[in-house]
Tab-separated table of C-alpha atoms and ligand atoms in Angstrom:
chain	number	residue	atom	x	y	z
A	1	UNK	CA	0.000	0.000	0.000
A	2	UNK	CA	1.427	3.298	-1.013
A	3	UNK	CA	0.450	6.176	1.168
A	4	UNK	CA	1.176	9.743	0.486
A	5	UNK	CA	1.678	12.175	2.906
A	6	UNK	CA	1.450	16.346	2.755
A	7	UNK	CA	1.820	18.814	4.959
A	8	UNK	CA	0.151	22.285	3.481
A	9	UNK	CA	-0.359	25.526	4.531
A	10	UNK	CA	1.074	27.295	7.124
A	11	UNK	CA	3.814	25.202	9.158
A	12	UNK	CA	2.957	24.201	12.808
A	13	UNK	CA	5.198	22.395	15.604
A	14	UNK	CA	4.268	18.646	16.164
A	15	UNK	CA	4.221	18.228	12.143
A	16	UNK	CA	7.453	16.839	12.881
A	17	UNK	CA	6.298	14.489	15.518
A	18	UNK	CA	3.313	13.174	13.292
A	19	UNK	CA	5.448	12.445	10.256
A	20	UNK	CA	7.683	10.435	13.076
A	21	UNK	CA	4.667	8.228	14.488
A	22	UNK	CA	3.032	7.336	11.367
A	23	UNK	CA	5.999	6.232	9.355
A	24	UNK	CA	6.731	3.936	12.109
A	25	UNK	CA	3.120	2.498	12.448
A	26	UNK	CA	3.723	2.139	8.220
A	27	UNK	CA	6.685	0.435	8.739
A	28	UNK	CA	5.874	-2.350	11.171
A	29	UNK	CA	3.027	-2.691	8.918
A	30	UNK	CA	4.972	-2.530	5.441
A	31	UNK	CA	2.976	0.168	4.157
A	32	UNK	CA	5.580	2.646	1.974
A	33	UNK	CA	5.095	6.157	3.389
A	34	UNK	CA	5.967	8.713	0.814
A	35	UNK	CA	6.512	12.363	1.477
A	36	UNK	CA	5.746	14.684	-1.214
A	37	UNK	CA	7.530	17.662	-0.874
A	38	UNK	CA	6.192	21.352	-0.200
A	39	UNK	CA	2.013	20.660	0.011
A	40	UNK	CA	-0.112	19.709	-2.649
A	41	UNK	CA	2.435	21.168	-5.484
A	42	UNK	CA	4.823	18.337	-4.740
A	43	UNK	CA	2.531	15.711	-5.298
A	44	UNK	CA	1.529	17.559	-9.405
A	45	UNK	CA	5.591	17.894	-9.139
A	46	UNK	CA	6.280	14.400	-8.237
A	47	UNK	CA	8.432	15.525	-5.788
A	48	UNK	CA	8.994	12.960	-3.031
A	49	UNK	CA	11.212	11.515	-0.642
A	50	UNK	CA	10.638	7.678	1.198
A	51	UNK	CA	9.944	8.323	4.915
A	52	UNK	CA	11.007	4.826	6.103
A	53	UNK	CA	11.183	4.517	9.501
A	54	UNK	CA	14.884	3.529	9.684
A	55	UNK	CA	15.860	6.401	7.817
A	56	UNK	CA	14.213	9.098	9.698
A	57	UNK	CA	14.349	7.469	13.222
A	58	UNK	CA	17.349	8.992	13.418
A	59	UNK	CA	16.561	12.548	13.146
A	60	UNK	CA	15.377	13.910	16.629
A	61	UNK	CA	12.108	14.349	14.435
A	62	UNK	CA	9.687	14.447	17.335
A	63	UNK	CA	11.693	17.616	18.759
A	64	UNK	CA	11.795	19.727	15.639
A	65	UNK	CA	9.088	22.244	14.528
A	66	UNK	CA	8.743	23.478	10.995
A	67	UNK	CA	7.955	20.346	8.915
A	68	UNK	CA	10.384	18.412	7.280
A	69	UNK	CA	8.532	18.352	3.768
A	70	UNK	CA	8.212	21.746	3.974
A	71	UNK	CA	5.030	23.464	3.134
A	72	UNK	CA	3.095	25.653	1.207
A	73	UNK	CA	-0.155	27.358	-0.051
A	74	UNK	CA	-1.706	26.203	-3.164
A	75	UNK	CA	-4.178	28.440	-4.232
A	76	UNK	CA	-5.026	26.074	-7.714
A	77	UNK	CA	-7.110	23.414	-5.803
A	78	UNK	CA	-9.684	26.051	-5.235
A	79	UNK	CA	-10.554	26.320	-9.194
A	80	UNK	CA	-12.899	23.154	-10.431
A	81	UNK	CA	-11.184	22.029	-13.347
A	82	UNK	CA	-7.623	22.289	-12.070
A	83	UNK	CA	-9.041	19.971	-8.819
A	84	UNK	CA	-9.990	17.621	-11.540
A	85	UNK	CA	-6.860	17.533	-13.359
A	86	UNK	CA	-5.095	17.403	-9.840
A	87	UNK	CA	-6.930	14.438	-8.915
A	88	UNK	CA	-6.236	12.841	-12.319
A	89	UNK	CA	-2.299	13.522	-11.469
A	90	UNK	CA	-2.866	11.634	-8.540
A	91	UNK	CA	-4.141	9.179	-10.071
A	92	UNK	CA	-1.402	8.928	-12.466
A	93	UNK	CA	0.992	8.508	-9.787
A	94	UNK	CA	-0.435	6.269	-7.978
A	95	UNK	CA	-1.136	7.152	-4.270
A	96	UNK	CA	-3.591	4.421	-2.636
A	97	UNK	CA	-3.945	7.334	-0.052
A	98	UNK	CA	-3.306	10.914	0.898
A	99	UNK	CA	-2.870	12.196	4.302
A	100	UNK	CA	-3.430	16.463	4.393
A	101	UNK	CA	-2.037	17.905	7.381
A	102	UNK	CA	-2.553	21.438	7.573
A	103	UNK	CA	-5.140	23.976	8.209
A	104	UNK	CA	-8.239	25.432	6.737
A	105	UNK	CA	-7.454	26.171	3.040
A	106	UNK	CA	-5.931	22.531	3.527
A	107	UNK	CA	-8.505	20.922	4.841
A	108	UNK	CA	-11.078	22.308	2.194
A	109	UNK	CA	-9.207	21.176	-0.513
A	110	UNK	CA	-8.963	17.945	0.830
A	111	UNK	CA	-12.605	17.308	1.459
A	112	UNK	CA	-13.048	18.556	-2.537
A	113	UNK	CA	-10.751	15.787	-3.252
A	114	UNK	CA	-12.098	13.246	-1.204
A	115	UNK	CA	-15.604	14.097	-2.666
A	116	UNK	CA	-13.851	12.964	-6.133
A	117	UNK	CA	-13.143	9.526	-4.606
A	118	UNK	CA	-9.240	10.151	-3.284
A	119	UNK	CA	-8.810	8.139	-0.164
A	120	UNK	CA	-7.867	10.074	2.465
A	121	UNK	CA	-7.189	11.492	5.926
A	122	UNK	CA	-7.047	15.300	7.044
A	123	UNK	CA	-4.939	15.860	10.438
A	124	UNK	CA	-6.163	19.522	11.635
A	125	UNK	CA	-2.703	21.178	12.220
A	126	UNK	CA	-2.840	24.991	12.503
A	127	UNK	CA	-1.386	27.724	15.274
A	128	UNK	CA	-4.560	29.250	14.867
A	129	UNK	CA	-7.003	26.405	16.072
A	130	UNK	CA	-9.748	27.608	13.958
A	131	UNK	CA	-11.165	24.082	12.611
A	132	UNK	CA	-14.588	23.280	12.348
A	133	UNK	CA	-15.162	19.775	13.875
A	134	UNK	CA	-12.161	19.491	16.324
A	135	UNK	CA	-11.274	21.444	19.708
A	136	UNK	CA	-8.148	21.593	19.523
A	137	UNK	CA	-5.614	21.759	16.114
A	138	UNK	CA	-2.055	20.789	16.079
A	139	UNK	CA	0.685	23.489	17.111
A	140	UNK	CA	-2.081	25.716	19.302
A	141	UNK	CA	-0.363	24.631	22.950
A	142	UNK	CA	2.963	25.229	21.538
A	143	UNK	CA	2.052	28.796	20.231
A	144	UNK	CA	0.138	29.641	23.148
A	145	UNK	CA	3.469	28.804	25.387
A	146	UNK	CA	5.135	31.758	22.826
A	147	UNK	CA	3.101	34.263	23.831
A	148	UNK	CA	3.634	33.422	27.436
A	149	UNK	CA	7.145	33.204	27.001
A	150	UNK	CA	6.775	36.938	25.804
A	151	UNK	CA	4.428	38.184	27.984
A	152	UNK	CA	6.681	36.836	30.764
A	153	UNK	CA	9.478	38.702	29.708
A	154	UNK	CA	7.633	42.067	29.732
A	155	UNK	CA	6.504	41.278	33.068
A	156	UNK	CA	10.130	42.116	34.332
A	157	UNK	CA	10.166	44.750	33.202
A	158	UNK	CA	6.860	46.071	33.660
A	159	UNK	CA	6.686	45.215	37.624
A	160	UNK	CA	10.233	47.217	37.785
A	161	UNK	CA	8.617	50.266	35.915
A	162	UNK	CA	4.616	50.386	36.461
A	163	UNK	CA	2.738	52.458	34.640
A	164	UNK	CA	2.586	51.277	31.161
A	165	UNK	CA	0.353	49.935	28.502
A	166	UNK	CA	2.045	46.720	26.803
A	167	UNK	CA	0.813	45.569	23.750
A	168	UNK	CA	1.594	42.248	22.426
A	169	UNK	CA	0.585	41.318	19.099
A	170	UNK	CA	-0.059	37.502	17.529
A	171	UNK	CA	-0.430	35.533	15.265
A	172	UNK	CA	-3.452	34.209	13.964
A	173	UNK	CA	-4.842	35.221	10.503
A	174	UNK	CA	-8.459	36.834	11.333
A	175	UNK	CA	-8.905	34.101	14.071
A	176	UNK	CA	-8.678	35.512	17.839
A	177	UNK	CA	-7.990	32.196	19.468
A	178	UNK	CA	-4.460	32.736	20.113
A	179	UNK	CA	-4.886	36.586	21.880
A	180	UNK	CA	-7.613	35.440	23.894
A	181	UNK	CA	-5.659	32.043	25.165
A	182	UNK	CA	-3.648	34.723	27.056
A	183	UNK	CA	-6.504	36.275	28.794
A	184	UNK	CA	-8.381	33.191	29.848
A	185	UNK	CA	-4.276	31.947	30.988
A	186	UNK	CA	-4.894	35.144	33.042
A	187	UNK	CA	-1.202	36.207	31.752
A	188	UNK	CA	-3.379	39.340	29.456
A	189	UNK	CA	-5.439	41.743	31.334
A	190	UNK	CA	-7.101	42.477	27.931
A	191	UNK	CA	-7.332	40.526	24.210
A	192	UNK	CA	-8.646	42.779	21.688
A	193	UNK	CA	-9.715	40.039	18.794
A	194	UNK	CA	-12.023	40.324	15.285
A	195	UNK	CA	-14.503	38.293	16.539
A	196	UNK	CA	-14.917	40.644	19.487
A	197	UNK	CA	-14.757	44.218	18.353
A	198	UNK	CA	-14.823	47.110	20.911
A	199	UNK	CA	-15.047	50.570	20.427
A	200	UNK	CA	-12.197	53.059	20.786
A	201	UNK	CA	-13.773	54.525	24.066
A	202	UNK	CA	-14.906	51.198	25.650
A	203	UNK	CA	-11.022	50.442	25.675
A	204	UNK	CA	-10.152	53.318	26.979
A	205	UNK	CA	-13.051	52.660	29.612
A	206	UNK	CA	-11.745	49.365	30.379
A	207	UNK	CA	-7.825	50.308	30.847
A	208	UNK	CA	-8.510	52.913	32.871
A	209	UNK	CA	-10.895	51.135	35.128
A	210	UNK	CA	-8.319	48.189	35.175
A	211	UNK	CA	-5.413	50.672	36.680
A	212	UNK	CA	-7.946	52.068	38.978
A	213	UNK	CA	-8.744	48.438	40.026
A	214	UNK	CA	-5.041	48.077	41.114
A	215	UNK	CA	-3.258	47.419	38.063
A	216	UNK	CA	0.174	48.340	38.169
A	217	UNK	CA	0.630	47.796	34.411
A	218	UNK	CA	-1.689	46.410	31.775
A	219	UNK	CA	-1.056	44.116	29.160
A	220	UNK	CA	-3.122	43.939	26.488
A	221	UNK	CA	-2.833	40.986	23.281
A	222	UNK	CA	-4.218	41.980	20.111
A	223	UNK	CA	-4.661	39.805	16.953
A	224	UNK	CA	-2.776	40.155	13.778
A	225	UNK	CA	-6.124	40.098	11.880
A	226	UNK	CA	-7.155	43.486	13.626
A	227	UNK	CA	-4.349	45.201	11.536
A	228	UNK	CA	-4.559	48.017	14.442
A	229	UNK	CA	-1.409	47.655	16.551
A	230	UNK	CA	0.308	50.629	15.330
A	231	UNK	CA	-3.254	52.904	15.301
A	232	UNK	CA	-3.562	51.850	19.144
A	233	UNK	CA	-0.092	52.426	19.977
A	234	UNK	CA	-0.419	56.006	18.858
A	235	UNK	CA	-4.171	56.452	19.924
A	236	UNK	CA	-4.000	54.643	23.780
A	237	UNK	CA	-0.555	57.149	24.375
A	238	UNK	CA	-2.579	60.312	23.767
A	239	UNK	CA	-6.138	59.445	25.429
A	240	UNK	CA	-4.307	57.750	28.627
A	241	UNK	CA	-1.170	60.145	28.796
A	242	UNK	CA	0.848	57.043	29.180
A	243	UNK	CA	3.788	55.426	27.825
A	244	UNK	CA	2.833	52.245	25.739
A	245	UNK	CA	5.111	50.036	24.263
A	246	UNK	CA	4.389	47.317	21.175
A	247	UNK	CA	5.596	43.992	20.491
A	248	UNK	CA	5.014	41.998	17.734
A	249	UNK	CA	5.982	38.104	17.798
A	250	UNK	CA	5.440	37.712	14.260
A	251	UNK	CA	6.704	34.289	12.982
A	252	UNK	CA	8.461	33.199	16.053
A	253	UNK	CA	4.994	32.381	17.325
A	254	UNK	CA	4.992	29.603	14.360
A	255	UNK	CA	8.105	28.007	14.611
A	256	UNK	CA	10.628	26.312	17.864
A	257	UNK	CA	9.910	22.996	19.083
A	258	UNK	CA	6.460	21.386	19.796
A	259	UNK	CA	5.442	21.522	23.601
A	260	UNK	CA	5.107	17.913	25.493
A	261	UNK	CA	1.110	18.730	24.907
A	262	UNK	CA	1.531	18.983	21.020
A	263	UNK	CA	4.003	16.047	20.620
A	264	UNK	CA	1.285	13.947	22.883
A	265	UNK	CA	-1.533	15.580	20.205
A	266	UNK	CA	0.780	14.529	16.816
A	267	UNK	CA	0.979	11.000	18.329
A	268	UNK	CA	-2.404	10.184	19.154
A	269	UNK	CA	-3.524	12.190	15.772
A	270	UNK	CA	-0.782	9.640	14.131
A	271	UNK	CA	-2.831	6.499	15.757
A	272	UNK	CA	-6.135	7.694	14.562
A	273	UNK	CA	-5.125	8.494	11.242
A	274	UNK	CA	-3.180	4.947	10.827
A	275	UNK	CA	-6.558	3.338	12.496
A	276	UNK	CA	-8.758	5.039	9.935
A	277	UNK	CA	-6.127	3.724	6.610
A	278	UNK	CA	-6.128	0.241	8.191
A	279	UNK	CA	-10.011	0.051	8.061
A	280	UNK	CA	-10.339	1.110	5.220
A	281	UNK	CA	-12.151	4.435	6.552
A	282	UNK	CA	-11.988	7.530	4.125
A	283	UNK	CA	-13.236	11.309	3.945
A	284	UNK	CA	-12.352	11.498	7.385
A	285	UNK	CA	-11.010	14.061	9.865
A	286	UNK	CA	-8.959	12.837	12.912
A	287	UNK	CA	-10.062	15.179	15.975
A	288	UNK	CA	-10.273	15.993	19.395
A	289	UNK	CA	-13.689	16.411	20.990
A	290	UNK	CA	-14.517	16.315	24.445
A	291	UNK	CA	-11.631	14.719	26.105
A	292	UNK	CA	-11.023	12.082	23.043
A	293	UNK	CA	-9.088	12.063	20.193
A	294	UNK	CA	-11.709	10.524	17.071
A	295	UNK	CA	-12.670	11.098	13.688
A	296	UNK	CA	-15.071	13.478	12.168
A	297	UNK	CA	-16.231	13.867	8.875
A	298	UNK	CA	-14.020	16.136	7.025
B	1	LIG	O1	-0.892	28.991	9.533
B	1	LIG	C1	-1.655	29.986	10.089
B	1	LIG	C2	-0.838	31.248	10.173
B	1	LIG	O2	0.323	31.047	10.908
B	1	LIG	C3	-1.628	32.427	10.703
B	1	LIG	O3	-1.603	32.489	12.091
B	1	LIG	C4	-0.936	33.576	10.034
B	1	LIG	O4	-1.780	34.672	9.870
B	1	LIG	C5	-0.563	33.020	8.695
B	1	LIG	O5	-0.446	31.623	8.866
B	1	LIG	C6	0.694	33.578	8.112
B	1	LIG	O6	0.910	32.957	6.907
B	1	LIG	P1	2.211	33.152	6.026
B	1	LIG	O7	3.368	32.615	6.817
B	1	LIG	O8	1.930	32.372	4.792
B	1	LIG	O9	2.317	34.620	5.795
């Protein structure tokens, strides 16, 4: 049995750790695992390496964020007749079945392709956990843990010189669950996000009452998607006469290696996804729902 694997979209840690599990479940079961390189273009490419077990064991795979296919966006898939003639490349090649890790976009296209008979298995891995049908995506501890990291460091500094606003900008496309993982961690006093918009003088309202509640400094994450970090910097300095300082984490957030959490998450996704190619099971989505990792339509 020939089985393809992708990973598309944007990168996430624990794609490492996935790639790791499953070629060792294929192995023991002499299934040929076969990594096609950069997303869906490497499969029209033909552009592939072997993941055998024994050759990648040695690696420190499980450790390593980034993915070691490499990734990317493939806008094509999203035009009819070039899904067609991508599923008739497939086809051509030969892959018994795909496995799509990756986010969104990703996912989409692999539902199209599954509706055209491709067997195959999507594995939701995205920063951004913003997938319909799972609670939790790959990579979302690990990035999570980032902005911690950051808003740690500011703390220092902040508790040795009070009085500031800190703003702390993440990634996340238009999707606000990384900026509000820091307030409900209780390590944000405030997450400005699109799904939640506030007016210019209800956040003034609410940082002000904050420092009269006792704050000695206020830290506030805001989502990429918002496209506002700068407008706030210069708006919050003048209507609170304070100083306030950005940061942005930018791509740091995506990369560095894959918390225990997320290495436990691309092992058990690994399991499912194996499970679902052994019986035969297509058009599926491995997930995490209520307390269990399972398998949802895509
Ligand atoms: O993969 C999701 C994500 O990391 C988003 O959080 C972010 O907005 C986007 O990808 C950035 O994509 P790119 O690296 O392609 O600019």
């Amino acid at each position: 049995m020939k089985i393809g694997i992708i990973t598309s979209g944007g990168d996430c840690p624990g794609m490492n750790a996935f790639i790791l599990e499953l070629s060792k479940l294929c192995s023991k079961n002499n299934y040929d695992l076969i990594g096609y390189i950069g997303g869906y273009k490497g499969i029209e490419e033909n552009n592939f390496i072997k993941l055998n077990f024994d050759n990648i064991s040695g690696m420190a795979l499980g450790k390593k964020g980034g993915s070691l296919l490499l990734t990317g966006r493939y806008e094509d898939l999203k035009i009819g007749e070039k899904l067609i003639k991508f599923k008739q490349r497939i086809d051509e090649i030969g892959i018994d079945w795909l496995v799509v890790l990756g986010g969104d976009g990703s996912l989409q296209a692999a539902k199209k392709l599954s509706d055209l008979g491709l067997k195959l298995v999507g594995v939701p891995a995205t920063i951004d956990n913003n997938i319909i049908g799972t609670e939790y995506t790959m990579g979302f501890d690990t990035a999570i843990n980032k902005t911690l990291q950051v808003i740690n460091d500011i703390e220092d500094t902040a508790t040795a010189m009070p009085g500031k606003v800190y703003i702390i900008e993440t990634l996340g496309g238009n999707c606000g669950n990384i900026a509000k993982a820091a307030l409900d961690e209780g390590a944000a006093d405030i997450a400005l996000i699109p799904e939640n918009p506030i007016s210019d003088d209800e956040l003034v309202k609410l940082i002000k009452d904050k420092f009269n509640e006792g704050n000695k400094y206020l830290i506030m994450t805001i989502c990429e998607g918002l496209n506002k970090t700068m407008y706030y910097s210069e708006f919050l300095k003048k209507a609170l006469n304070k100083k306030v300082h950005i940061s942005i984490i930018g791509h740091q957030q995506r990369g560095g290696s894959p918390t225990a959490y997320d290495r436990y998450v691309a092992r058990r996704f690994a399991t499912q996804t194996f499970d679902l190619i052994k019986k035969d099971i297509s058009g599926k989505m491995v997930c995490y729902i209520s307390g269990k990792f399972k398998n949802c339509d895509l």
